[in-house]
PDB file of N, CA and C in Angstrom:
ATOM      1  N   MET M  16       5.386 215.788  31.779  1.00 96.00           N
ATOM      2  CA  MET M  16       4.449 216.240  30.764  1.00 96.00           C
ATOM      3  C   MET M  16       5.068 217.455  30.070  1.00 96.00           C
ATOM      4  N   THR M  17       5.134 217.388  28.776  1.00 97.00           N
ATOM      5  CA  THR M  17       5.668 218.494  27.985  1.00 97.00           C
ATOM      6  C   THR M  17       4.552 219.470  27.630  1.00 97.00           C
ATOM      7  N   LYS M  18       4.937 220.594  27.045  1.00 97.00           N
ATOM      8  CA  LYS M  18       3.917 221.551  26.592  1.00 97.00           C
ATOM      9  C   LYS M  18       3.018 220.910  25.538  1.00 97.00           C
ATOM     10  N   ASP M  19       3.610 220.086  24.684  1.00 98.00           N
ATOM     11  CA  ASP M  19       2.805 219.407  23.662  1.00 98.00           C
ATOM     12  C   ASP M  19       1.823 218.432  24.300  1.00 98.00           C
ATOM     13  N   ASP M  20       2.264 217.723  25.332  1.00 98.00           N
ATOM     14  CA  ASP M  20       1.369 216.812  26.054  1.00 98.00           C
ATOM     15  C   ASP M  20       0.209 217.583  26.686  1.00 98.00           C
ATOM     16  N   PHE M  21       0.540 218.716  27.290  1.00 98.00           N
ATOM     17  CA  PHE M  21      -0.495 219.546  27.923  1.00 98.00           C
ATOM     18  C   PHE M  21      -1.515 220.007  26.880  1.00 98.00           C
ATOM     19  N   ASN M  22      -1.028 220.491  25.758  1.00 98.00           N
ATOM     20  CA  ASN M  22      -1.924 220.952  24.688  1.00 98.00           C
ATOM     21  C   ASN M  22      -2.748 219.810  24.110  1.00 98.00           C
ATOM     22  N   GLU M  23      -2.139 218.656  23.938  1.00 98.00           N
ATOM     23  CA  GLU M  23      -2.864 217.475  23.434  1.00 98.00           C
ATOM     24  C   GLU M  23      -3.959 217.059  24.412  1.00 98.00           C
ATOM     25  N   TRP M  24      -3.631 217.112  25.712  1.00 98.00           N
ATOM     26  CA  TRP M  24      -4.605 216.727  26.732  1.00 98.00           C
ATOM     27  C   TRP M  24      -5.824 217.643  26.658  1.00 98.00           C
ATOM     28  N   ALA M  25      -5.584 218.949  26.566  1.00 98.00           N
ATOM     29  CA  ALA M  25      -6.687 219.902  26.462  1.00 98.00           C
ATOM     30  C   ALA M  25      -7.518 219.629  25.209  1.00 98.00           C
ATOM     31  N   LYS M  26      -6.843 219.407  24.102  1.00 98.00           N
ATOM     32  CA  LYS M  26      -7.531 219.146  22.833  1.00 98.00           C
ATOM     33  C   LYS M  26      -8.345 217.848  22.904  1.00 98.00           C
ATOM     34  N   LYS M  27      -7.783 216.843  23.544  1.00 97.00           N
ATOM     35  CA  LYS M  27      -8.444 215.540  23.675  1.00 97.00           C
ATOM     36  C   LYS M  27      -9.832 215.666  24.312  1.00 97.00           C
ATOM     37  N   TYR M  28      -9.955 216.590  25.268  1.00 97.00           N
ATOM     38  CA  TYR M  28     -11.224 216.780  25.955  1.00 97.00           C
ATOM     39  C   TYR M  28     -11.992 218.002  25.449  1.00 97.00           C
ATOM     40  N   GLY M  29     -11.512 218.608  24.370  1.00 97.00           N
ATOM     41  CA  GLY M  29     -12.203 219.746  23.776  1.00 97.00           C
ATOM     42  C   GLY M  29     -12.177 220.983  24.659  1.00 97.00           C
ATOM     43  N   LEU M  30     -11.088 221.161  25.396  1.00 98.00           N
ATOM     44  CA  LEU M  30     -10.976 222.270  26.331  1.00 98.00           C
ATOM     45  C   LEU M  30     -10.073 223.373  25.792  1.00 98.00           C
ATOM     46  N   SER M  31     -10.408 224.595  26.129  1.00 97.00           N
ATOM     47  CA  SER M  31      -9.491 225.700  25.875  1.00 97.00           C
ATOM     48  C   SER M  31      -8.350 225.560  26.877  1.00 97.00           C
ATOM     49  N   ILE M  32      -7.280 226.278  26.667  1.00 98.00           N
ATOM     50  CA  ILE M  32      -6.163 226.250  27.611  1.00 98.00           C
ATOM     51  C   ILE M  32      -6.634 226.752  28.975  1.00 98.00           C
ATOM     52  N   GLU M  33      -7.423 227.795  28.968  1.00 97.00           N
ATOM     53  CA  GLU M  33      -7.957 228.349  30.217  1.00 97.00           C
ATOM     54  C   GLU M  33      -8.794 227.312  30.963  1.00 97.00           C
ATOM     55  N   ASP M  34      -9.667 226.614  30.247  1.00 98.00           N
ATOM     56  CA  ASP M  34     -10.503 225.589  30.881  1.00 98.00           C
ATOM     57  C   ASP M  34      -9.677 224.399  31.352  1.00 98.00           C
ATOM     58  N   ALA M  35      -8.668 224.022  30.586  1.00 98.00           N
ATOM     59  CA  ALA M  35      -7.796 222.927  31.016  1.00 98.00           C
ATOM     60  C   ALA M  35      -7.120 223.280  32.333  1.00 98.00           C
ATOM     61  N   GLY M  36      -6.681 224.516  32.450  1.00 97.00           N
ATOM     62  CA  GLY M  36      -6.080 224.967  33.697  1.00 97.00           C
ATOM     63  C   GLY M  36      -7.058 224.889  34.857  1.00 97.00           C
ATOM     64  N   ALA M  37      -8.286 225.319  34.610  1.00 97.00           N
ATOM     65  CA  ALA M  37      -9.313 225.279  35.661  1.00 97.00           C
ATOM     66  C   ALA M  37      -9.595 223.840  36.092  1.00 97.00           C
ATOM     67  N   VAL M  38      -9.720 222.946  35.127  1.00 97.00           N
ATOM     68  CA  VAL M  38      -9.985 221.536  35.438  1.00 97.00           C
ATOM     69  C   VAL M  38      -8.849 220.932  36.250  1.00 97.00           C
ATOM     70  N   LEU M  39      -7.628 221.316  35.924  1.00 97.00           N
ATOM     71  CA  LEU M  39      -6.458 220.728  36.577  1.00 97.00           C
ATOM     72  C   LEU M  39      -6.008 221.509  37.813  1.00 97.00           C
ATOM     73  N   GLY M  40      -6.761 222.539  38.174  1.00 96.00           N
ATOM     74  CA  GLY M  40      -6.499 223.244  39.424  1.00 96.00           C
ATOM     75  C   GLY M  40      -5.329 224.207  39.405  1.00 96.00           C
ATOM     76  N   THR M  41      -5.060 224.795  38.269  1.00 97.00           N
ATOM     77  CA  THR M  41      -3.985 225.776  38.182  1.00 97.00           C
ATOM     78  C   THR M  41      -4.544 227.093  37.654  1.00 97.00           C
ATOM     79  N   SER M  42      -3.792 228.135  37.802  1.00 96.00           N
ATOM     80  CA  SER M  42      -4.260 229.451  37.362  1.00 96.00           C
ATOM     81  C   SER M  42      -4.286 229.547  35.834  1.00 96.00           C
ATOM     82  N   ARG M  43      -5.040 230.510  35.371  1.00 96.00           N
ATOM     83  CA  ARG M  43      -5.112 230.781  33.932  1.00 96.00           C
ATOM     84  C   ARG M  43      -3.721 231.121  33.407  1.00 96.00           C
ATOM     85  N   ALA M  44      -2.990 231.952  34.151  1.00 98.00           N
ATOM     86  CA  ALA M  44      -1.648 232.362  33.726  1.00 98.00           C
ATOM     87  C   ALA M  44      -0.719 231.162  33.612  1.00 98.00           C
ATOM     88  N   ASN M  45      -0.728 230.293  34.609  1.00 98.00           N
ATOM     89  CA  ASN M  45       0.132 229.107  34.546  1.00 98.00           C
ATOM     90  C   ASN M  45      -0.268 228.189  33.404  1.00 98.00           C
ATOM     91  N   ALA M  46      -1.558 228.043  33.171  1.00 98.00           N
ATOM     92  CA  ALA M  46      -2.011 227.182  32.072  1.00 98.00           C
ATOM     93  C   ALA M  46      -1.441 227.674  30.742  1.00 98.00           C
ATOM     94  N   PHE M  47      -1.468 228.978  30.525  1.00 98.00           N
ATOM     95  CA  PHE M  47      -0.921 229.520  29.276  1.00 98.00           C
ATOM     96  C   PHE M  47       0.597 229.358  29.218  1.00 98.00           C
ATOM     97  N   LYS M  48       1.259 229.476  30.357  1.00 98.00           N
ATOM     98  CA  LYS M  48       2.710 229.260  30.395  1.00 98.00           C
ATOM     99  C   LYS M  48       3.047 227.798  30.101  1.00 98.00           C
ATOM    100  N   TYR M  49       2.253 226.878  30.625  1.00 98.00           N
ATOM    101  CA  TYR M  49       2.465 225.457  30.319  1.00 98.00           C
ATOM    102  C   TYR M  49       2.260 225.207  28.827  1.00 98.00           C
ATOM    103  N   ALA M  50       1.213 225.815  28.276  1.00 98.00           N
ATOM    104  CA  ALA M  50       0.863 225.594  26.873  1.00 98.00           C
ATOM    105  C   ALA M  50       1.915 226.134  25.912  1.00 98.00           C
ATOM    106  N   ASN M  51       2.559 227.250  26.268  1.00 98.00           N
ATOM    107  CA  ASN M  51       3.556 227.807  25.347  1.00 98.00           C
ATOM    108  C   ASN M  51       4.982 227.403  25.705  1.00 98.00           C
ATOM    109  N   GLY M  52       5.128 226.640  26.782  1.00 97.00           N
ATOM    110  CA  GLY M  52       6.447 226.112  27.129  1.00 97.00           C
ATOM    111  C   GLY M  52       7.326 227.048  27.928  1.00 97.00           C
ATOM    112  N   SER M  53       6.803 228.192  28.356  1.00 98.00           N
ATOM    113  CA  SER M  53       7.636 229.111  29.123  1.00 98.00           C
ATOM    114  C   SER M  53       7.771 228.697  30.585  1.00 98.00           C
ATOM    115  N   ARG M  54       6.982 227.723  30.994  1.00 97.00           N
ATOM    116  CA  ARG M  54       7.080 227.161  32.344  1.00 97.00           C
ATOM    117  C   ARG M  54       6.852 225.661  32.254  1.00 97.00           C
ATOM    118  N   PRO M  55       7.678 224.862  32.953  1.00 98.00           N
ATOM    119  CA  PRO M  55       7.449 223.413  32.935  1.00 98.00           C
ATOM    120  C   PRO M  55       6.121 223.083  33.628  1.00 98.00           C
ATOM    121  N   VAL M  56       5.436 222.077  33.127  1.00 98.00           N
ATOM    122  CA  VAL M  56       4.178 221.645  33.728  1.00 98.00           C
ATOM    123  C   VAL M  56       4.479 221.054  35.103  1.00 98.00           C
ATOM    124  N   SER M  57       3.751 221.511  36.108  1.00 97.00           N
ATOM    125  CA  SER M  57       3.987 221.026  37.470  1.00 97.00           C
ATOM    126  C   SER M  57       3.580 219.558  37.599  1.00 97.00           C
ATOM    127  N   LYS M  58       4.194 218.891  38.558  1.00 98.00           N
ATOM    128  CA  LYS M  58       3.865 217.483  38.805  1.00 98.00           C
ATOM    129  C   LYS M  58       2.401 217.336  39.216  1.00 98.00           C
ATOM    130  N   ALA M  59       1.890 218.275  40.006  1.00 97.00           N
ATOM    131  CA  ALA M  59       0.496 218.201  40.448  1.00 97.00           C
ATOM    132  C   ALA M  59      -0.464 218.243  39.255  1.00 97.00           C
ATOM    133  N   VAL M  60      -0.182 219.127  38.296  1.00 98.00           N
ATOM    134  CA  VAL M  60      -1.021 219.228  37.100  1.00 98.00           C
ATOM    135  C   VAL M  60      -0.880 217.959  36.259  1.00 98.00           C
ATOM    136  N   GLN M  61       0.332 217.485  36.111  1.00 98.00           N
ATOM    137  CA  GLN M  61       0.556 216.258  35.352  1.00 98.00           C
ATOM    138  C   GLN M  61      -0.192 215.092  35.971  1.00 98.00           C
ATOM    139  N   TYR M  62      -0.103 214.938  37.289  1.00 98.00           N
ATOM    140  CA  TYR M  62      -0.776 213.830  37.961  1.00 98.00           C
ATOM    141  C   TYR M  62      -2.293 213.971  37.863  1.00 98.00           C
ATOM    142  N   GLY M  63      -2.792 215.208  37.914  1.00 97.00           N
ATOM    143  CA  GLY M  63      -4.225 215.428  37.753  1.00 97.00           C
ATOM    144  C   GLY M  63      -4.716 214.995  36.383  1.00 97.00           C
ATOM    145  N   ALA M  64      -3.954 215.346  35.356  1.00 98.00           N
ATOM    146  CA  ALA M  64      -4.317 214.943  33.989  1.00 98.00           C
ATOM    147  C   ALA M  64      -4.272 213.422  33.844  1.00 98.00           C
ATOM    148  N   GLU M  65      -3.246 212.806  34.418  1.00 97.00           N
ATOM    149  CA  GLU M  65      -3.132 211.349  34.350  1.00 97.00           C
ATOM    150  C   GLU M  65      -4.283 210.665  35.082  1.00 97.00           C
ATOM    151  N   ALA M  66      -4.682 211.219  36.226  1.00 97.00           N
ATOM    152  CA  ALA M  66      -5.786 210.634  36.989  1.00 97.00           C
ATOM    153  C   ALA M  66      -7.090 210.714  36.202  1.00 97.00           C
ATOM    154  N   ILE M  67      -7.342 211.847  35.558  1.00 97.00           N
ATOM    155  CA  ILE M  67      -8.552 211.990  34.747  1.00 97.00           C
ATOM    156  C   ILE M  67      -8.517 211.009  33.584  1.00 97.00           C
ATOM    157  N   ASP M  68      -7.344 210.819  32.992  1.00 97.00           N
ATOM    158  CA  ASP M  68      -7.219 209.876  31.880  1.00 97.00           C
ATOM    159  C   ASP M  68      -7.490 208.432  32.294  1.00 97.00           C
ATOM    160  N   LEU M  69      -7.268 208.113  33.554  1.00 97.00           N
ATOM    161  CA  LEU M  69      -7.499 206.747  34.038  1.00 97.00           C
ATOM    162  C   LEU M  69      -8.980 206.417  34.198  1.00 97.00           C
ATOM    163  N   LEU M  70      -9.805 207.435  34.319  1.00 97.00           N
ATOM    164  CA  LEU M  70     -11.241 207.216  34.485  1.00 97.00           C
ATOM    165  C   LEU M  70     -11.872 206.768  33.175  1.00 97.00           C
ATOM    166  N   PRO M  71     -12.978 206.021  33.269  1.00 97.00           N
ATOM    167  CA  PRO M  71     -13.727 205.735  32.039  1.00 97.00           C
ATOM    168  C   PRO M  71     -14.174 207.063  31.405  1.00 97.00           C
ATOM    169  N   LYS M  72     -14.287 207.087  30.109  1.00 94.00           N
ATOM    170  CA  LYS M  72     -14.579 208.322  29.362  1.00 94.00           C
ATOM    171  C   LYS M  72     -15.778 209.083  29.933  1.00 94.00           C
ATOM    172  N   LYS M  73     -16.857 208.375  30.203  1.00 96.00           N
ATOM    173  CA  LYS M  73     -18.065 209.017  30.714  1.00 96.00           C
ATOM    174  C   LYS M  73     -17.794 209.700  32.060  1.00 96.00           C
ATOM    175  N   GLU M  74     -17.055 209.023  32.922  1.00 97.00           N
ATOM    176  CA  GLU M  74     -16.739 209.577  34.238  1.00 97.00           C
ATOM    177  C   GLU M  74     -15.780 210.767  34.139  1.00 97.00           C
ATOM    178  N   SER M  75     -14.811 210.675  33.230  1.00 96.00           N
ATOM    179  CA  SER M  75     -13.869 211.786  33.085  1.00 96.00           C
ATOM    180  C   SER M  75     -14.583 213.034  32.582  1.00 96.00           C
ATOM    181  N   LEU M  76     -15.493 212.876  31.640  1.00 96.00           N
ATOM    182  CA  LEU M  76     -16.244 214.024  31.122  1.00 96.00           C
ATOM    183  C   LEU M  76     -17.151 214.626  32.195  1.00 96.00           C
ATOM    184  N   LYS M  77     -17.728 213.759  33.025  1.00 97.00           N
ATOM    185  CA  LYS M  77     -18.576 214.224  34.127  1.00 97.00           C
ATOM    186  C   LYS M  77     -17.746 215.044  35.126  1.00 97.00           C
ATOM    187  N   LEU M  78     -16.563 214.572  35.457  1.00 96.00           N
ATOM    188  CA  LEU M  78     -15.680 215.279  36.380  1.00 96.00           C
ATOM    189  C   LEU M  78     -15.234 216.619  35.792  1.00 96.00           C
ATOM    190  N   ILE M  79     -14.895 216.622  34.517  1.00 97.00           N
ATOM    191  CA  ILE M  79     -14.477 217.862  33.855  1.00 97.00           C
ATOM    192  C   ILE M  79     -15.598 218.888  33.913  1.00 97.00           C
ATOM    193  N   GLN M  80     -16.811 218.473  33.595  1.00 96.00           N
ATOM    194  CA  GLN M  80     -17.953 219.400  33.633  1.00 96.00           C
ATOM    195  C   GLN M  80     -18.183 219.921  35.049  1.00 96.00           C
ATOM    196  N   LYS M  81     -18.020 219.063  36.036  1.00 96.00           N
ATOM    197  CA  LYS M  81     -18.184 219.470  37.438  1.00 96.00           C
ATOM    198  C   LYS M  81     -17.163 220.533  37.822  1.00 96.00           C
ATOM    199  N   ARG M  82     -15.930 220.351  37.388  1.00 95.00           N
ATOM    200  CA  ARG M  82     -14.886 221.315  37.732  1.00 95.00           C
ATOM    201  C   ARG M  82     -15.033 222.636  36.984  1.00 95.00           C
ATOM    202  N   LEU M  83     -15.731 222.640  35.888  1.00 96.00           N
ATOM    203  CA  LEU M  83     -15.946 223.872  35.134  1.00 96.00           C
ATOM    204  C   LEU M  83     -17.198 224.632  35.588  1.00 96.00           C
ATOM    205  N   ALA M  84     -17.999 223.987  36.405  1.00 93.00           N
ATOM    206  CA  ALA M  84     -19.258 224.618  36.877  1.00 93.00           C
ATOM    207  C   ALA M  84     -19.021 225.673  37.931  1.00 93.00           C
TER     208      ALA M  84
END
């Protein structure tokens, strides 16, 4: 997953970079580093994003809201 992929993923679900990091289980600092390309996106974060994408839209949005609560 590239920085552009990470940013697109966040945008796809209407998430800020900070919220995308929270949903994917990474720190706020790492999320911003992934977004600006100063750190490669970890495999764990990439796999988390891919797993959420595999869910039906309604289920993925429900999971995202749960992780942000």
